[in-house]
Amino acid sequence: MFENIPFEHHDIKMDYIITESKIINCEEIRAK
């Protein structure tokens, strides 16, 4: 899941937040 986060990117935190929100969305869909 997290291997797609570009660690060299200057805005790591933003990429991490976007990735995390996608994971949360997937979990919410599965919960339904």
Short mmCIF file of N, CA and C in Angstrom, two decimals:
data_model
loop_
_atom_site.label_atom_id
_atom_site.label_comp_id
_atom_site.label_asym_id
_atom_site.label_seq_id
_atom_site.Cartn_x
_atom_site.Cartn_y
_atom_site.Cartn_z
N MET A 1 0.82 -1.20 0.00
CA MET A 1 0.00 0.00 0.00
C MET A 1 0.87 1.27 0.00
N PHE A 2 1.83 1.29 0.94
CA PHE A 2 2.61 2.51 1.14
C PHE A 2 3.82 2.62 0.22
N GLU A 3 4.08 1.59 -0.59
CA GLU A 3 5.25 1.64 -1.47
C GLU A 3 5.09 2.67 -2.58
N ASN A 4 3.86 3.17 -2.78
CA ASN A 4 3.63 4.16 -3.83
C ASN A 4 3.92 5.59 -3.35
N ILE A 5 4.22 5.77 -2.08
CA ILE A 5 4.51 7.11 -1.57
C ILE A 5 5.90 7.53 -2.04
N PRO A 6 6.02 8.64 -2.79
CA PRO A 6 7.33 9.10 -3.26
C PRO A 6 8.10 9.81 -2.13
N PHE A 7 9.01 9.09 -1.50
CA PHE A 7 9.73 9.64 -0.34
C PHE A 7 10.70 10.74 -0.72
N GLU A 8 11.10 10.79 -2.01
CA GLU A 8 12.01 11.86 -2.43
C GLU A 8 11.26 13.17 -2.69
N HIS A 9 9.95 13.06 -2.78
CA HIS A 9 9.13 14.22 -3.10
C HIS A 9 9.23 15.28 -2.00
N HIS A 10 9.15 16.55 -2.38
CA HIS A 10 9.32 17.63 -1.41
C HIS A 10 8.11 17.75 -0.49
N ASP A 11 6.98 17.19 -0.90
CA ASP A 11 5.76 17.32 -0.10
C ASP A 11 5.30 15.93 0.35
N ILE A 12 6.17 15.25 1.08
CA ILE A 12 5.90 13.87 1.50
C ILE A 12 4.60 13.81 2.33
N LYS A 13 4.45 14.78 3.23
CA LYS A 13 3.31 14.74 4.14
C LYS A 13 1.99 14.78 3.37
N MET A 14 1.93 15.61 2.33
CA MET A 14 0.71 15.73 1.54
C MET A 14 0.41 14.42 0.82
N ASP A 15 1.44 13.81 0.23
CA ASP A 15 1.27 12.53 -0.45
C ASP A 15 0.79 11.46 0.53
N TYR A 16 1.35 11.49 1.75
CA TYR A 16 0.98 10.52 2.76
C TYR A 16 -0.48 10.68 3.15
N ILE A 17 -0.91 11.94 3.34
CA ILE A 17 -2.31 12.21 3.71
C ILE A 17 -3.25 11.74 2.60
N ILE A 18 -2.91 12.01 1.35
CA ILE A 18 -3.75 11.59 0.22
C ILE A 18 -3.84 10.06 0.18
N THR A 19 -2.72 9.39 0.35
CA THR A 19 -2.70 7.92 0.33
C THR A 19 -3.53 7.36 1.48
N GLU A 20 -3.36 7.95 2.65
CA GLU A 20 -4.09 7.49 3.83
C GLU A 20 -5.59 7.66 3.63
N SER A 21 -6.01 8.79 3.05
CA SER A 21 -7.45 9.01 2.85
C SER A 21 -8.02 8.03 1.84
N LYS A 22 -7.21 7.63 0.84
CA LYS A 22 -7.66 6.61 -0.12
C LYS A 22 -7.87 5.26 0.57
N ILE A 23 -6.96 4.93 1.48
CA ILE A 23 -7.08 3.67 2.23
C ILE A 23 -8.35 3.71 3.09
N ILE A 24 -8.59 4.83 3.75
CA ILE A 24 -9.78 4.98 4.59
C ILE A 24 -11.03 4.83 3.74
N ASN A 25 -11.05 5.44 2.56
CA ASN A 25 -12.21 5.31 1.67
C ASN A 25 -12.45 3.85 1.30
N CYS A 26 -11.39 3.10 1.01
CA CYS A 26 -11.53 1.68 0.65
C CYS A 26 -12.09 0.90 1.82
N GLU A 27 -11.62 1.20 3.03
CA GLU A 27 -12.10 0.49 4.21
C GLU A 27 -13.57 0.81 4.48
N GLU A 28 -13.98 2.05 4.23
CA GLU A 28 -15.38 2.42 4.43
C GLU A 28 -16.28 1.70 3.43
N ILE A 29 -15.81 1.57 2.20
CA ILE A 29 -16.59 0.87 1.17
C ILE A 29 -16.73 -0.61 1.56
N ARG A 30 -15.64 -1.21 2.05
CA ARG A 30 -15.70 -2.62 2.47
C ARG A 30 -16.62 -2.81 3.66
N ALA A 31 -16.67 -1.81 4.55
CA ALA A 31 -17.52 -1.90 5.74
C ALA A 31 -19.00 -1.97 5.37
N LYS A 32 -19.35 -1.34 4.24
CA LYS A 32 -20.73 -1.41 3.75
C LYS A 32 -20.98 -2.80 3.19
#
